[in-house]
mmCIF file of C-alpha atoms in Angstrom:
data_model
loop_
_atom_site.group_PDB
_atom_site.id
_atom_site.type_symbol
_atom_site.label_atom_id
_atom_site.label_comp_id
_atom_site.label_asym_id
_atom_site.label_seq_id
_atom_site.Cartn_x
_atom_site.Cartn_y
_atom_site.Cartn_z
ATOM 1 C CA MET A 30 72.506 52.452 75.990
ATOM 2 C CA ALA A 31 74.974 51.181 73.565
ATOM 3 C CA ASN A 32 74.107 47.674 74.457
ATOM 4 C CA ASN A 33 70.980 47.389 72.915
ATOM 5 C CA PRO A 34 69.697 48.523 69.642
ATOM 6 C CA GLN A 35 66.669 49.999 70.765
ATOM 7 C CA GLN A 36 66.780 53.296 71.927
ATOM 8 C CA PHE A 37 64.670 54.868 74.962
ATOM 9 C CA ASN A 38 61.427 56.936 73.697
ATOM 10 C CA PRO A 39 60.670 59.901 76.063
ATOM 11 C CA GLU A 40 57.234 60.163 75.089
ATOM 12 C CA GLU A 41 56.422 56.785 76.424
ATOM 13 C CA GLU A 42 54.478 56.494 79.950
ATOM 14 C CA LEU A 43 56.941 56.156 82.787
ATOM 15 C CA HIS A 44 56.302 54.195 85.954
ATOM 16 C CA GLU A 45 58.017 55.726 89.150
ATOM 17 C CA HIS A 46 58.829 53.995 92.525
ATOM 18 C CA THR A 47 60.108 55.678 95.324
ATOM 19 C CA VAL A 48 62.670 53.483 97.058
ATOM 20 C CA ALA A 49 63.992 55.574 99.986
ATOM 21 C CA ILE A 50 63.156 58.624 101.622
ATOM 22 C CA ASN A 51 65.813 59.994 104.525
ATOM 23 C CA ARG A 52 65.516 63.024 106.478
ATOM 24 C CA VAL A 53 68.808 64.501 107.102
ATOM 25 C CA ALA A 54 69.535 67.377 109.424
ATOM 26 C CA LYS A 55 71.664 70.523 109.401
ATOM 27 C CA VAL A 56 72.737 71.936 112.768
ATOM 28 C CA VAL A 57 72.960 75.764 112.608
ATOM 29 C CA LYS A 58 72.715 78.295 115.375
ATOM 30 C CA GLY A 59 69.266 78.498 115.676
ATOM 31 C CA GLY A 60 68.902 74.911 116.210
ATOM 32 C CA ARG A 61 68.106 71.811 113.714
ATOM 33 C CA ARG A 62 67.090 72.721 109.909
ATOM 34 C CA PHE A 63 65.455 69.337 108.122
ATOM 35 C CA SER A 64 65.381 68.705 104.781
ATOM 36 C CA PHE A 65 64.641 65.384 102.604
ATOM 37 C CA SER A 66 66.673 62.917 100.084
ATOM 38 C CA ALA A 67 64.329 60.421 97.928
ATOM 39 C CA LEU A 68 65.557 57.540 95.767
ATOM 40 C CA VAL A 69 63.567 57.175 92.725
ATOM 41 C CA VAL A 70 63.393 54.440 90.150
ATOM 42 C CA VAL A 71 61.856 55.389 86.910
ATOM 43 C CA GLY A 72 61.059 52.873 84.048
ATOM 44 C CA ASP A 73 58.699 52.146 80.885
ATOM 45 C CA GLY A 74 58.155 48.298 81.520
ATOM 46 C CA LYS A 75 59.450 47.894 78.325
ATOM 47 C CA GLY A 76 63.588 47.889 79.109
ATOM 48 C CA SER A 77 64.211 51.208 79.876
ATOM 49 C CA VAL A 78 65.315 52.217 83.847
ATOM 50 C CA GLY A 79 66.797 54.956 85.127
ATOM 51 C CA VAL A 80 67.407 55.832 89.023
ATOM 52 C CA GLY A 81 67.622 59.486 90.214
ATOM 53 C CA LYS A 82 68.385 61.202 93.890
ATOM 54 C CA GLY A 83 66.255 64.359 94.562
ATOM 55 C CA LYS A 84 67.079 66.415 97.768
ATOM 56 C CA ALA A 85 64.642 69.400 98.957
ATOM 57 C CA GLY A 86 62.896 70.994 101.941
ATOM 58 C CA GLU A 87 59.710 69.106 101.522
ATOM 59 C CA VAL A 88 58.965 65.195 100.827
ATOM 60 C CA PRO A 89 57.225 65.784 97.567
ATOM 61 C CA GLU A 90 59.465 68.127 95.867
ATOM 62 C CA ALA A 91 62.640 65.738 96.755
ATOM 63 C CA ILE A 92 60.759 63.172 95.011
ATOM 64 C CA ARG A 93 60.012 65.278 91.672
ATOM 65 C CA LYS A 94 63.712 66.443 91.338
ATOM 66 C CA GLY A 95 64.706 62.601 92.143
ATOM 67 C CA GLY A 96 61.760 61.564 89.409
ATOM 68 C CA GLU A 97 63.424 64.201 87.125
ATOM 69 C CA ARG A 98 66.812 62.708 87.283
ATOM 70 C CA ALA A 99 66.343 59.221 86.979
ATOM 71 C CA LYS A 100 64.322 60.178 83.333
ATOM 72 C CA ARG A 101 67.934 61.851 82.385
ATOM 73 C CA SER A 102 69.903 58.838 83.778
ATOM 74 C CA MET A 103 67.612 56.242 81.666
ATOM 75 C CA ILE A 104 69.463 53.116 80.321
ATOM 76 C CA VAL A 105 68.180 49.991 77.921
ATOM 77 C CA VAL A 106 68.442 46.773 79.340
ATOM 78 C CA PRO A 107 68.320 43.921 76.882
ATOM 79 C CA ILE A 108 65.394 41.503 77.409
ATOM 80 C CA ILE A 109 65.709 37.945 75.988
ATOM 81 C CA ASN A 110 63.146 35.447 76.061
ATOM 82 C CA SER A 111 61.457 37.289 79.092
ATOM 83 C CA THR A 112 64.999 37.312 80.977
ATOM 84 C CA ILE A 113 67.992 38.864 80.967
ATOM 85 C CA PRO A 114 70.815 37.280 78.279
ATOM 86 C CA HIS A 115 73.459 35.962 80.787
ATOM 87 C CA LEU A 116 74.473 36.145 84.611
ATOM 88 C CA VAL A 117 75.918 39.463 85.751
ATOM 89 C CA VAL A 118 77.008 40.699 88.640
ATOM 90 C CA GLY A 119 77.390 44.642 89.377
ATOM 91 C CA HIS A 120 79.222 46.137 92.029
ATOM 92 C CA PHE A 121 78.865 49.661 94.011
ATOM 93 C CA GLY A 122 80.708 50.578 97.159
ATOM 94 C CA ALA A 123 80.470 47.410 99.369
ATOM 95 C CA SER A 124 77.363 45.928 97.700
ATOM 96 C CA LYS A 125 77.241 43.173 95.304
ATOM 97 C CA VAL A 126 74.529 42.649 93.431
ATOM 98 C CA ILE A 127 74.179 39.098 91.622
ATOM 99 C CA LEU A 128 71.456 38.755 88.875
ATOM 100 C CA ARG A 129 70.825 35.442 86.949
ATOM 101 C CA PRO A 130 68.465 34.196 84.085
ATOM 102 C CA ALA A 131 65.558 32.808 85.034
ATOM 103 C CA SER A 132 63.163 30.282 83.116
ATOM 104 C CA ALA A 133 59.810 31.112 81.975
ATOM 105 C CA GLY A 134 57.138 31.187 85.042
ATOM 106 C CA THR A 135 59.852 32.043 87.655
ATOM 107 C CA GLY A 136 58.899 35.646 88.459
ATOM 108 C CA ILE A 137 60.689 38.245 89.959
ATOM 109 C CA ILE A 138 62.690 36.581 93.434
ATOM 110 C CA ALA A 139 64.362 39.999 94.740
ATOM 111 C CA GLY A 140 64.445 41.756 97.612
ATOM 112 C CA GLY A 141 62.756 45.214 97.838
ATOM 113 C CA THR A 142 65.349 47.626 96.380
ATOM 114 C CA VAL A 143 66.028 45.306 93.578
ATOM 115 C CA ARG A 144 62.731 44.455 92.760
ATOM 116 C CA ALA A 145 61.568 48.297 92.281
ATOM 117 C CA ILE A 146 64.473 48.497 89.312
ATOM 118 C CA ILE A 147 63.788 44.847 87.631
ATOM 119 C CA GLU A 148 59.830 45.743 87.753
ATOM 120 C CA SER A 149 60.479 49.317 86.203
ATOM 121 C CA ALA A 150 62.743 47.699 83.469
ATOM 122 C CA GLY A 151 59.705 45.231 82.894
ATOM 123 C CA ILE A 152 61.915 42.045 83.207
ATOM 124 C CA PRO A 153 59.214 39.540 84.042
ATOM 125 C CA ASN A 154 61.478 36.622 85.099
ATOM 126 C CA ILE A 155 64.727 36.786 86.990
ATOM 127 C CA LEU A 156 66.740 35.817 90.213
ATOM 128 C CA SER A 157 69.009 37.946 92.423
ATOM 129 C CA LYS A 158 70.669 38.375 95.250
ATOM 130 C CA VAL A 159 72.309 41.136 97.269
ATOM 131 C CA LEU A 160 75.621 40.752 99.204
ATOM 132 C CA GLY A 161 77.590 43.002 101.259
ATOM 133 C CA SER A 162 75.999 46.214 102.174
ATOM 134 C CA ARG A 163 72.292 46.730 102.112
ATOM 135 C CA ASN A 164 72.134 50.172 101.890
ATOM 136 C CA PRO A 165 69.480 51.115 99.277
ATOM 137 C CA HIS A 166 71.842 53.909 97.686
ATOM 138 C CA ASN A 167 74.631 51.343 97.263
ATOM 139 C CA VAL A 168 72.119 48.332 96.322
ATOM 140 C CA VAL A 169 70.452 50.558 93.554
ATOM 141 C CA ARG A 170 73.615 51.765 92.148
ATOM 142 C CA ALA A 171 75.131 48.197 92.170
ATOM 143 C CA THR A 172 72.054 46.857 90.363
ATOM 144 C CA ILE A 173 72.019 49.770 87.687
ATOM 145 C CA ASP A 174 75.759 48.757 87.078
ATOM 146 C CA GLY A 175 74.795 45.074 86.609
ATOM 147 C CA LEU A 176 72.316 45.630 84.116
ATOM 148 C CA ARG A 177 74.704 48.095 82.747
ATOM 149 C CA ARG A 178 77.244 44.875 82.067
ATOM 150 C CA LEU A 179 74.420 42.958 79.881
ATOM 151 C CA SER A 180 75.175 42.383 76.507
ATOM 152 C CA THR A 181 73.429 41.000 73.842
ATOM 153 C CA ARG A 182 75.147 38.148 71.247
ATOM 154 C CA GLU A 183 75.219 40.756 68.673
ATOM 155 C CA GLY A 184 76.775 43.253 71.217
ATOM 156 C CA PHE A 185 79.432 40.925 71.857
ATOM 157 C CA ALA A 186 80.008 40.254 68.564
ATOM 158 C CA LYS A 187 80.211 43.742 67.819
ATOM 159 C CA ARG A 188 82.718 44.881 70.290
ATOM 160 C CA LEU A 189 84.833 41.662 68.704
ATOM 161 C CA GLY A 190 84.576 43.282 65.400
ATOM 162 C CA ARG A 191 82.820 40.167 64.026
ATOM 163 C CA THR A 192 78.880 39.234 62.768
ATOM 164 C CA GLY A 193 76.568 37.601 65.366
ATOM 165 C CA ASP A 194 76.931 34.340 63.415
ATOM 166 C CA ASP A 195 80.631 33.888 63.804
ATOM 167 C CA THR A 196 80.846 33.425 67.800
ATOM 168 C CA ALA A 197 78.450 30.506 67.844
ATOM 169 C CA THR A 198 80.520 28.661 65.498
ATOM 170 C CA GLU A 199 83.495 29.176 66.929
ATOM 171 C CA GLN A 200 85.694 27.089 69.397
ATOM 172 C CA PRO A 201 87.371 28.590 72.278
ATOM 173 C CA GLN A 202 90.738 27.913 72.139
ATOM 174 C CA LEU A 203 92.531 25.724 75.328
#
């Protein structure tokens, strides 16, 4: 959350998207015991998004737990001129997600897993590409990693210990 001055407001209405539901089995003496895991994305549509995984014996309970965990892991994404400030690459495991700024009117060019996160965050124009593993859990974590890496000009200047105006006028040293 340090990359954007605005903070997440927990009282705002949140939108939930269930990205993946998986049935798993534990083999015991009497047979198989089934349980479910759900991957849930939560966002306010104004730049805040979170992801959570819930596990339970029933699907609705797994989705509820995933939603609660997602609300606790919210991050704030900087949105400038209806897109992200710069190109960014997120990694997790064998998954790599490229997020690229897009001009107004482009819309969301993304696959289902990345699209759920981008829509929940409220980014109207973005281009994305998933490389490597297409496992939904890895893609979600890689997308969140990419969104965490985003920085505004002010945030970048602050890390360098300068004001935002200094970075725009300074020429790179060759």
